Short mmCIF file of C-alpha atoms in Angstrom, two decimals:
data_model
loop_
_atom_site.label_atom_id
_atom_site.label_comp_id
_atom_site.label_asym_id
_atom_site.label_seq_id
_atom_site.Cartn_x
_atom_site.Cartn_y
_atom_site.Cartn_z
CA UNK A 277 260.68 281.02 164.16
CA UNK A 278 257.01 281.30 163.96
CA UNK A 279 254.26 279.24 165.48
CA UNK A 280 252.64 276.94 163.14
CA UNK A 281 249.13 278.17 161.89
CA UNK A 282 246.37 275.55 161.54
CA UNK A 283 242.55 276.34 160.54
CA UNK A 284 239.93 276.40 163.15
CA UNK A 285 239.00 272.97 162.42
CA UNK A 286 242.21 271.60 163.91
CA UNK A 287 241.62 272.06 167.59
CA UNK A 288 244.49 271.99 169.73
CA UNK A 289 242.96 270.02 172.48
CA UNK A 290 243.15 266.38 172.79
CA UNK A 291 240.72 264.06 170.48
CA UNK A 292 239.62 260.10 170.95
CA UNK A 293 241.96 258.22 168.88
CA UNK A 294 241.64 254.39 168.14
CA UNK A 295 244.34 252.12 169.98
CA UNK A 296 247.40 251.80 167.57
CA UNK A 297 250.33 250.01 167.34
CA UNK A 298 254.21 250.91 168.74
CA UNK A 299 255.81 252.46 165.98
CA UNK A 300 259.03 253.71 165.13
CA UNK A 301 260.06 256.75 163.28
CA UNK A 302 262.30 256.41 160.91
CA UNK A 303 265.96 258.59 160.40
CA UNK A 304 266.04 259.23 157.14
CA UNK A 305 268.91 261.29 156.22
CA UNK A 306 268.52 264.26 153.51
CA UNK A 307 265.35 262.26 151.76
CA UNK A 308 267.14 263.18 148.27
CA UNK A 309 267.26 259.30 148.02
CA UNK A 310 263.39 259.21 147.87
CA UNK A 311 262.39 261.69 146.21
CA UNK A 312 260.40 262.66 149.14
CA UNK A 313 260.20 265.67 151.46
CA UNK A 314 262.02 265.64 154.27
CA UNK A 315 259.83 266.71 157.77
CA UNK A 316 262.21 267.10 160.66
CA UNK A 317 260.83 267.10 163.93
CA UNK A 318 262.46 268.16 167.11
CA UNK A 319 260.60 267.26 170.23
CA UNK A 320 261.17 268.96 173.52
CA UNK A 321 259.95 266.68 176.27
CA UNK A 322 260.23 265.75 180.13
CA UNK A 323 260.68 261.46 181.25
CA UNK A 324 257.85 261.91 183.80
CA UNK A 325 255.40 264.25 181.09
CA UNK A 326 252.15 262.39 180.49
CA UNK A 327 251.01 264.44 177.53
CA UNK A 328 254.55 263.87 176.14
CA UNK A 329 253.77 260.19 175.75
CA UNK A 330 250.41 260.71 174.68
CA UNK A 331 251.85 263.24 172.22
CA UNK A 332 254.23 260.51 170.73
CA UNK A 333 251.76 257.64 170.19
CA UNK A 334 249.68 260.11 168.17
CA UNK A 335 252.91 261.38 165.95
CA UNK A 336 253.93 257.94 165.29
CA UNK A 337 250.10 257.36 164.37
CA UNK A 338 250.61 260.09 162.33
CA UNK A 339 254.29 259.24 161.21
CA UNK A 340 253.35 255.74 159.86
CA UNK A 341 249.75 257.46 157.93
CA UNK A 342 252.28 260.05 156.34
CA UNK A 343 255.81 257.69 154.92
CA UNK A 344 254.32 257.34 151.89
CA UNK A 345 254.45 260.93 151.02
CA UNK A 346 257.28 262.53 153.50
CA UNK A 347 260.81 260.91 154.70
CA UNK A 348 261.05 261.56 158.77
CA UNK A 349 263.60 263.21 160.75
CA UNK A 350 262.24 263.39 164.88
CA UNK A 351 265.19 263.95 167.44
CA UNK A 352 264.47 264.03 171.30
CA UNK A 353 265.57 267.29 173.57
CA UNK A 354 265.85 267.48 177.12
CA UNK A 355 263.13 269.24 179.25
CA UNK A 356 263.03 269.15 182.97
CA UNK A 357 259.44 270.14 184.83
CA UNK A 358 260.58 269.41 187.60
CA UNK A 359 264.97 270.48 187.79
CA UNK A 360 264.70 270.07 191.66
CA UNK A 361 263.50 266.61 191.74
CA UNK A 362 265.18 264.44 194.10
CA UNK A 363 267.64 261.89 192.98
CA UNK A 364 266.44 259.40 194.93
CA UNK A 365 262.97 259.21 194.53
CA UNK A 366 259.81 259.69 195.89
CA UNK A 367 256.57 258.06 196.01
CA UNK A 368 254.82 258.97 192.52
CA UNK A 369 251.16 259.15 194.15
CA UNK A 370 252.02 261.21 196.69
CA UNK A 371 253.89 263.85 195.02
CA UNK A 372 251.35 264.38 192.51
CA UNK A 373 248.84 264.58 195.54
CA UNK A 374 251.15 267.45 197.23
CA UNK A 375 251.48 268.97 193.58
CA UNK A 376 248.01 269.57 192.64
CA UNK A 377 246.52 268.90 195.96
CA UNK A 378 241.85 268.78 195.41
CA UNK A 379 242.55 268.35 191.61
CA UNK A 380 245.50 265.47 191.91
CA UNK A 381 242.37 262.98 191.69
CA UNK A 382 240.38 264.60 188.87
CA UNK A 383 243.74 264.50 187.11
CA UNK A 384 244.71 261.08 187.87
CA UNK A 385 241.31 259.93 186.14
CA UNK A 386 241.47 262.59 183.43
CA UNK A 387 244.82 260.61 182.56
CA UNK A 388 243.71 257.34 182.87
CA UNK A 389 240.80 258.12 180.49
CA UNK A 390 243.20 260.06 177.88
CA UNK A 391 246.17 256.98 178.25
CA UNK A 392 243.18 254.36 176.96
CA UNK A 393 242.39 256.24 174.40
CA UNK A 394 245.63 255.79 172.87
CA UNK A 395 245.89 251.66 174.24
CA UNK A 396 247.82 251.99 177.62
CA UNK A 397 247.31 251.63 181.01
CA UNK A 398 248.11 254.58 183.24
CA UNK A 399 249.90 253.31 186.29
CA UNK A 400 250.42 256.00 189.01
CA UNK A 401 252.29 253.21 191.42
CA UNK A 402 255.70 253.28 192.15
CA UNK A 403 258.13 256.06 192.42
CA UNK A 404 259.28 259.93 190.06
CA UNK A 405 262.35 261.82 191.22
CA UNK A 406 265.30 263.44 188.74
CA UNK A 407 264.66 263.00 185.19
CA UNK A 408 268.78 263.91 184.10
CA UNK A 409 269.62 260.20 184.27
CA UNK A 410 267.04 259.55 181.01
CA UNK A 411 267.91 262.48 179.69
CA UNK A 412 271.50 261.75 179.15
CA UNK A 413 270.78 258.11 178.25
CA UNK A 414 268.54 259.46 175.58
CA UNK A 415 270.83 261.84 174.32
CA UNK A 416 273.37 258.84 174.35
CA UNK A 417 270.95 256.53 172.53
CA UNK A 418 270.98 260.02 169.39
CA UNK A 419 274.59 259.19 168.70
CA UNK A 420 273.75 255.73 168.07
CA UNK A 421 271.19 256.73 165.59
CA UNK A 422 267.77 258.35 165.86
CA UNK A 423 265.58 255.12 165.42
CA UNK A 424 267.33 254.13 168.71
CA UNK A 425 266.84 257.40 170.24
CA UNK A 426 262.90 257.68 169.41
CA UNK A 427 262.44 253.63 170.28
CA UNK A 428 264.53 254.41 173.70
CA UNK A 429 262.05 257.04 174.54
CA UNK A 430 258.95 254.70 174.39
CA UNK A 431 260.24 252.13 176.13
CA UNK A 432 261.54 254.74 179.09
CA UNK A 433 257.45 256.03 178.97
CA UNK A 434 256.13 252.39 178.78
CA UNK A 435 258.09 251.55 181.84
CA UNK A 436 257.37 255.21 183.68
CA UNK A 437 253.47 255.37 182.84
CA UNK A 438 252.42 251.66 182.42
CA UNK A 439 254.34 249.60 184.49
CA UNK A 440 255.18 251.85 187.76
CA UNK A 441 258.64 251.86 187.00
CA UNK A 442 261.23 254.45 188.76
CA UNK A 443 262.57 257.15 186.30
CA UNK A 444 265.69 257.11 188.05
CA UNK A 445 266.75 253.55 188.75
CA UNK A 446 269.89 252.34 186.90
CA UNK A 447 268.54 248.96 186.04
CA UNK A 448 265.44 250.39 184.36
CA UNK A 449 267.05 252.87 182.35
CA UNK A 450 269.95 250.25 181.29
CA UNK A 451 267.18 247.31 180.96
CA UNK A 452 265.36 250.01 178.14
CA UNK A 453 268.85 250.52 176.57
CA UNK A 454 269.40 247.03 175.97
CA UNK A 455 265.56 246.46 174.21
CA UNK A 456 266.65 248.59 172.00
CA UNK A 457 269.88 247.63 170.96
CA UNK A 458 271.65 250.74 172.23
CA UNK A 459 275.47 249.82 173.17
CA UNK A 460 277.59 251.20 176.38
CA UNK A 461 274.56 252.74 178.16
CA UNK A 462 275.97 251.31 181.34
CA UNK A 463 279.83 252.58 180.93
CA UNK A 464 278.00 255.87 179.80
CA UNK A 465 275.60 256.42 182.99
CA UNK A 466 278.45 255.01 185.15
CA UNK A 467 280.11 258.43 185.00
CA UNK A 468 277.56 261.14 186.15
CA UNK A 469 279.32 263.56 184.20
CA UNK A 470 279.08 261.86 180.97
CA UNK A 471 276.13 263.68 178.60
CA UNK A 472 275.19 266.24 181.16
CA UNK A 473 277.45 269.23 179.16
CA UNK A 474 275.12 268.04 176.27
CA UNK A 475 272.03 267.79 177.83
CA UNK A 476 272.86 271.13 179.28
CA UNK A 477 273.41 272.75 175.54
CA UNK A 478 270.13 271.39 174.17
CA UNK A 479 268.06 272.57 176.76
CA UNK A 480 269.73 276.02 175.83
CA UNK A 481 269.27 275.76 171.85
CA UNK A 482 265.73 273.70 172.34
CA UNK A 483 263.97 274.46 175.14
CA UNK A 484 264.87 277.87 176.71
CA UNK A 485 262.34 279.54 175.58
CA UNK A 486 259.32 277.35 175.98
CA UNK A 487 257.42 277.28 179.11
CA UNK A 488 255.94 273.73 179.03
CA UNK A 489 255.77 270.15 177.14
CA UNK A 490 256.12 268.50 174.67
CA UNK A 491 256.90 270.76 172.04
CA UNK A 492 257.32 270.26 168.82
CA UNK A 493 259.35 272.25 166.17
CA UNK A 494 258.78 270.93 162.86
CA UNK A 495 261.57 272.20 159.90
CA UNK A 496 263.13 274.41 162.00
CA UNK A 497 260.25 277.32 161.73
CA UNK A 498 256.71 275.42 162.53
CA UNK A 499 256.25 275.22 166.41
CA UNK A 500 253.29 273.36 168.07
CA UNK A 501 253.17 272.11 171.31
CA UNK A 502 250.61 269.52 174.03
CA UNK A 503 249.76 265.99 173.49
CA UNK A 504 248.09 266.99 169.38
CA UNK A 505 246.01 263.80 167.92
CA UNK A 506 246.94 262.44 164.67
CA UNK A 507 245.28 264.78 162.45
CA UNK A 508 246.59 267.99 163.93
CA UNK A 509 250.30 266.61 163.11
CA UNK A 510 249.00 265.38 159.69
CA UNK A 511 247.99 268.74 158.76
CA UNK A 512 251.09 270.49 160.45
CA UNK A 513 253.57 267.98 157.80
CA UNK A 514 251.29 269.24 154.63
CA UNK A 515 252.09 272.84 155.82
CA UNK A 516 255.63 272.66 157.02
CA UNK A 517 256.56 270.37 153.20
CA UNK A 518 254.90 273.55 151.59
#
């Protein structure tokens, strides 16, 4: 593995990018069918990681500017930044107040600022807590197919980020499942040991040896990681095809 070189023109820090449309990335198997290059992308990411959403509107942007030249592989992996979150919740504001204490507000508007840039709302309202509920539903959603895996994890941010939903309520989590189409979600999350083995295993093959998110590793040898715009993952697909 080696970490995915990009020339000095490509910064790695977040860049205005115009409000774009909910997009989908499409599984698409070995490409031979095509003709075109496959780019696989697996994607490390936490439920409750604002950069991670901000980091997926901008690879879809990038995604739907690139299908003409690549077919798209992007699987979700489990991350937790938080693995002693409560279960049961706790008031979103204020833990991000106790978290970063004098900068919580700075950050709160830094967010707001980078969340419009990319056509959402940021809603701080409502409550965060344990993120392994969304993690196993997501890795549920996988076996279904990975268009209802990467669809799953927008509608779990849009809910989250926008609309001051709870990460770990039941309804919210089966409510996403069902806008996308995936089947079973509540028979899966009824047992609480259903997916966690799983989740468990990816964090190990994924994410052990990254220390934040999202990350992205692109053909299995190309690592970047933070909330890139567009261009920076436009680039990364011309090097990783080469």
């Amino acid at each position: 593995m080696r970490l995915l070189r990009l020339p000095k023109s490509f910064s790695f820090h977040f860049q205005k990018v115009n409000k774009q449309q909910r997009i989908m990335a499409q599984s698409s198997g070995t490409g031979s069918n095509t003709g075109k290059k496959l780019i696989r992308i697996d994607v490390s990411s936490d439920s409750v990681c604002p950069w991670c959403f901000v980091g997926k509107r901008n690879l879809d942007k990038a995604i739907a500017q690139s299908k003409d030249h690549f077919d798209f592989e992007v699987r979700w992996h489990p991350y937790f930044l938080d693995p002693s979150a409560p279960k049961e919740g706790v008031n979103k504001k204020e833990y991000y107040e106790k978290k970063f204490g004098s900068r919580a507000q700075g950050i709160f508007a830094r967010m707001t600022e980078v969340f419009r840039n990319v056509g959402l709302e940021y809603d701080i309202s409502g409550l965060t807590g344990s993120t392994l509920d969304s993690h196993r539903l997501i890795y549920f959603a996988g076996k279904q197919g990975l268009e209802k895996q990467h669809a799953l994890v927008e509608e779990i941010y849009l809910g989250y980020f926008t609309q001051g939903k709870f990460i770990g309520d039941r309804e919210f989590l089966l409510e996403s499942a069902r806008k996308v189409g995936v089947e079973g979600a509540a028979e899966f999350l009824e047992n609480p040991n259903n997916g966690v083995k799983e989740v468990n295993e990816e964090l190990e093959k994924y994410s052990a040896n990254i220390s934040g998110v999202p990350n992205y590793m692109i053909n299995g040898k190309h690592q970047m990681s933070g909330g890139q715009p567009p261009e920076v993952f436009l680039r990364a697909f011309q090097v990783a095809a080469k």
